[in-house]
Amino acid sequence: MTFGSCARRIGGILGGAFSALVLSGAGVTEITIPSSRDGVLQAAIFHVPSGAESTAGEAPVPLVVSLHSWSANYARYDSFASTLKGCQDRGWSFISPDFRGPNQRPEACASELAVQDVLDAVAYARKNARVDATRVYLSGASGGGHMALVMAHRAPQLWAGVSVWVPVTDVAAFRRTSVTDKTNYWKMVELCCGGPPGTPATDAEYHQRSPVHYLAAAAALPIDINTGIQDGHNGRAVPIDHSLRAFNVLAQANGHPEQVLPADQIEEMTATARVPAALVWRGAALPDRRYPTLFHRTAGAVRVTLFDGGHVWDEGRNGDAAPALGWLAGQRRKAAAAPAR
């Protein structure tokens, strides 16, 4: 499919956000990838910069795997346009897989099928572009952040860096918040997990689909966690304790127990949407950010940032990926990763 036909098709979904990216010869295509697990074709958007085609002789380039949010698909989510544009500007490859679409059926939401779909997308990109195996990056916000953290612990040897924003890390807790706030996410969660918690079968599904329980397996992997202090308030979807609890697991796994946030501090910040004075960030401004940083902490390869915003990809409704891509640009694996299969 030519770039023009791809742009016309996707432009009907995304409107002006994608239309602004229509660049002649940009190498953007809509593709389908057969699942290596069940054979079902999975759609994706794939971008290869000029000179990085699999038959070219140029040096390999980084690859960004961009993951869609909870209710979205491979071509319609806030951070799609700016992540693709950022990769085009940097001369990087980009792939956005569908991994079974919105999280509203058992095959989606971090199922074994969805996990394999992401790995298959990386394998496809490696086959069809000259990908630098030491610079395969992963990013996502909200439900995309959820799936990015799942992939971090499922394939930690693959990624050079993982940048996540306002992520869901505990599916059962996400459902509880949705019930309390009277949003529809709890219905979607139950469709994925086979019903509400409370039976051995459904409890196992909620646990297996929640990365917070498994992130110790991603120790030493560079992971960048970001969340808005106001998330979880006034109808915003994901309270900040999802991010802070995930940071704690990784801090402990990285051998930095002194950086773990006490439960009472997490509860206070989550409930009040305020950072205690003793924890307020007083360092230099973090690069590429327009919202002020309120709290920032590192523990080995993991870092967490609370910014003065809500359930957004840091900068606003259209999803500015610059902070994520800027941080990812500094990450590199020491050795090439194994094939993504």
CSV table of N, CA, C and O in Angstrom, one decimal, residues 148-159 162 210-223 246-255 301-302 333:
chain,number,residue,atom,x,y,z
A,148,ALA,N,2.8,-2.0,27.7
A,148,ALA,CA,4.3,-1.9,27.7
A,148,ALA,C,4.9,-2.5,28.9
A,148,ALA,O,6.0,-3.1,28.8
A,149,LEU,N,4.4,-2.3,30.1
A,149,LEU,CA,4.9,-2.9,31.3
A,149,LEU,C,4.8,-4.4,31.3
A,149,LEU,O,5.6,-5.2,31.8
A,150,VAL,N,3.7,-4.9,30.7
A,150,VAL,CA,3.6,-6.4,30.5
A,150,VAL,C,4.7,-6.9,29.6
A,150,VAL,O,5.4,-7.9,30.0
A,151,MET,N,4.9,-6.2,28.5
A,151,MET,CA,6.0,-6.7,27.6
A,151,MET,C,7.4,-6.5,28.3
A,151,MET,O,8.3,-7.3,28.0
A,152,ALA,N,7.5,-5.5,29.2
A,152,ALA,CA,8.8,-5.3,29.9
A,152,ALA,C,9.2,-6.6,30.7
A,152,ALA,O,10.3,-7.0,30.7
A,153,HIS,N,8.2,-7.2,31.4
A,153,HIS,CA,8.5,-8.3,32.2
A,153,HIS,C,8.4,-9.6,31.4
A,153,HIS,O,9.1,-10.6,31.8
A,154,ARG,N,7.7,-9.6,30.3
A,154,ARG,CA,7.6,-10.8,29.5
A,154,ARG,C,8.8,-11.0,28.5
A,154,ARG,O,9.2,-12.1,28.2
A,155,ALA,N,9.4,-9.9,28.1
A,155,ALA,CA,10.6,-10.0,27.2
A,155,ALA,C,11.6,-9.0,27.5
A,155,ALA,O,12.0,-8.1,26.7
A,156,PRO,N,12.1,-9.0,28.8
A,156,PRO,CA,13.1,-7.9,29.2
A,156,PRO,C,14.3,-7.9,28.4
A,156,PRO,O,15.0,-6.9,28.3
A,157,GLN,N,14.7,-9.0,27.8
A,157,GLN,CA,16.0,-9.1,27.0
A,157,GLN,C,15.8,-8.4,25.7
A,157,GLN,O,16.9,-8.1,25.0
A,158,LEU,N,14.6,-8.0,25.3
A,158,LEU,CA,14.4,-7.5,23.9
A,158,LEU,C,14.6,-6.0,23.9
A,158,LEU,O,15.1,-5.4,22.9
A,159,TRP,N,14.2,-5.3,24.9
A,159,TRP,CA,14.1,-3.8,24.8
A,159,TRP,C,15.3,-3.1,25.3
A,159,TRP,O,15.9,-3.5,26.3
A,162,VAL,N,12.0,1.3,28.0
A,162,VAL,CA,10.5,1.3,28.0
A,162,VAL,C,10.0,2.6,28.6
A,162,VAL,O,10.3,2.8,29.8
A,210,SER,N,-2.1,-8.2,35.2
A,210,SER,CA,-1.6,-7.0,35.9
A,210,SER,C,-0.1,-7.0,36.1
A,210,SER,O,0.5,-7.8,36.9
A,211,PRO,N,0.6,-6.2,35.4
A,211,PRO,CA,2.1,-6.2,35.4
A,211,PRO,C,2.7,-6.0,36.8
A,211,PRO,O,3.8,-6.4,37.0
A,212,VAL,N,2.0,-5.3,37.7
A,212,VAL,CA,2.6,-4.9,38.9
A,212,VAL,C,3.1,-6.2,39.7
A,212,VAL,O,4.0,-6.1,40.5
A,213,HIS,N,2.4,-7.3,39.4
A,213,HIS,CA,2.8,-8.6,40.1
A,213,HIS,C,4.0,-9.2,39.6
A,213,HIS,O,4.5,-10.2,40.2
A,214,TYR,N,4.5,-8.8,38.4
A,214,TYR,CA,5.5,-9.5,37.7
A,214,TYR,C,6.8,-8.7,37.4
A,214,TYR,O,7.7,-9.2,36.8
A,215,LEU,N,6.7,-7.4,37.7
A,215,LEU,CA,7.8,-6.5,37.2
A,215,LEU,C,9.2,-6.8,37.7
A,215,LEU,O,10.1,-6.3,37.1
A,216,ALA,N,9.3,-7.6,38.8
A,216,ALA,CA,10.6,-7.9,39.2
A,216,ALA,C,11.4,-8.6,38.2
A,216,ALA,O,12.7,-8.6,38.1
A,217,ALA,N,10.7,-9.3,37.2
A,217,ALA,CA,11.4,-9.9,36.1
A,217,ALA,C,12.0,-8.9,35.1
A,217,ALA,O,12.8,-9.3,34.3
A,218,ALA,N,11.7,-7.6,35.3
A,218,ALA,CA,12.3,-6.6,34.4
A,218,ALA,C,13.4,-5.8,35.1
A,218,ALA,O,13.7,-4.7,34.7
A,219,ALA,N,13.9,-6.4,36.2
A,219,ALA,CA,15.0,-5.7,36.9
A,219,ALA,C,16.2,-5.4,35.9
A,219,ALA,O,16.5,-6.2,35.0
A,220,ALA,N,16.7,-4.3,36.1
A,220,ALA,CA,17.9,-3.8,35.3
A,220,ALA,C,17.5,-3.2,33.9
A,220,ALA,O,18.3,-2.6,33.2
A,221,LEU,N,16.2,-3.4,33.5
A,221,LEU,CA,15.8,-2.8,32.2
A,221,LEU,C,15.5,-1.4,32.4
A,221,LEU,O,14.7,-1.0,33.4
A,222,PRO,N,16.0,-0.4,31.6
A,222,PRO,CA,15.6,1.0,31.8
A,222,PRO,C,14.1,1.2,31.5
A,222,PRO,O,13.6,0.9,30.4
A,223,ILE,N,13.5,1.7,32.6
A,223,ILE,CA,12.0,1.9,32.5
A,223,ILE,C,11.7,3.3,33.0
A,223,ILE,O,12.2,3.7,34.1
A,246,ALA,N,4.3,0.3,41.0
A,246,ALA,CA,5.1,-0.3,40.0
A,246,ALA,C,6.6,0.1,40.2
A,246,ALA,O,7.5,-0.7,40.1
A,247,PHE,N,6.8,1.4,40.4
A,247,PHE,CA,8.1,1.9,40.7
A,247,PHE,C,8.7,1.2,41.9
A,247,PHE,O,9.9,0.8,41.9
A,248,ASN,N,7.9,1.0,43.0
A,248,ASN,CA,8.4,0.3,44.2
A,248,ASN,C,8.9,-1.1,43.9
A,248,ASN,O,10.0,-1.5,44.3
A,249,VAL,N,8.1,-1.8,43.1
A,249,VAL,CA,8.5,-3.2,42.7
A,249,VAL,C,9.9,-3.2,42.0
A,249,VAL,O,10.8,-4.0,42.3
A,250,LEU,N,10.0,-2.3,41.1
A,250,LEU,CA,11.2,-2.2,40.3
A,250,LEU,C,12.4,-1.7,41.1
A,250,LEU,O,13.6,-2.2,40.9
A,251,ALA,N,12.2,-0.7,42.0
A,251,ALA,CA,13.2,-0.2,42.8
A,251,ALA,C,13.8,-1.4,43.7
A,251,ALA,O,15.0,-1.5,43.9
A,252,GLN,N,12.9,-2.2,44.3
A,252,GLN,CA,13.3,-3.3,45.1
A,252,GLN,C,14.1,-4.3,44.3
A,252,GLN,O,15.1,-4.8,44.7
A,253,ALA,N,13.6,-4.6,43.1
A,253,ALA,CA,14.2,-5.6,42.2
A,253,ALA,C,15.6,-5.1,41.7
A,253,ALA,O,16.5,-5.9,41.5
A,254,ASN,N,15.7,-3.8,41.6
A,254,ASN,CA,17.0,-3.2,41.2
A,254,ASN,C,18.0,-3.0,42.3
A,254,ASN,O,19.1,-2.5,42.1
A,255,GLY,N,17.6,-3.5,43.5
A,255,GLY,CA,18.6,-3.4,44.7
A,255,GLY,C,18.6,-2.1,45.3
A,255,GLY,O,19.7,-1.7,45.9
A,301,ALA,N,17.9,1.4,37.2
A,301,ALA,CA,17.5,1.6,35.8
A,301,ALA,C,16.1,2.2,35.7
A,301,ALA,O,15.7,2.5,34.6
A,302,VAL,N,15.4,2.3,36.8
A,302,VAL,CA,14.0,2.7,36.7
A,302,VAL,C,13.9,4.2,37.2
A,302,VAL,O,14.7,4.6,38.1
A,333,ARG,N,21.1,-1.1,24.5
A,333,ARG,CA,21.4,-2.4,25.1
A,333,ARG,C,22.9,-2.6,24.9
A,333,ARG,O,23.5,-2.2,23.9
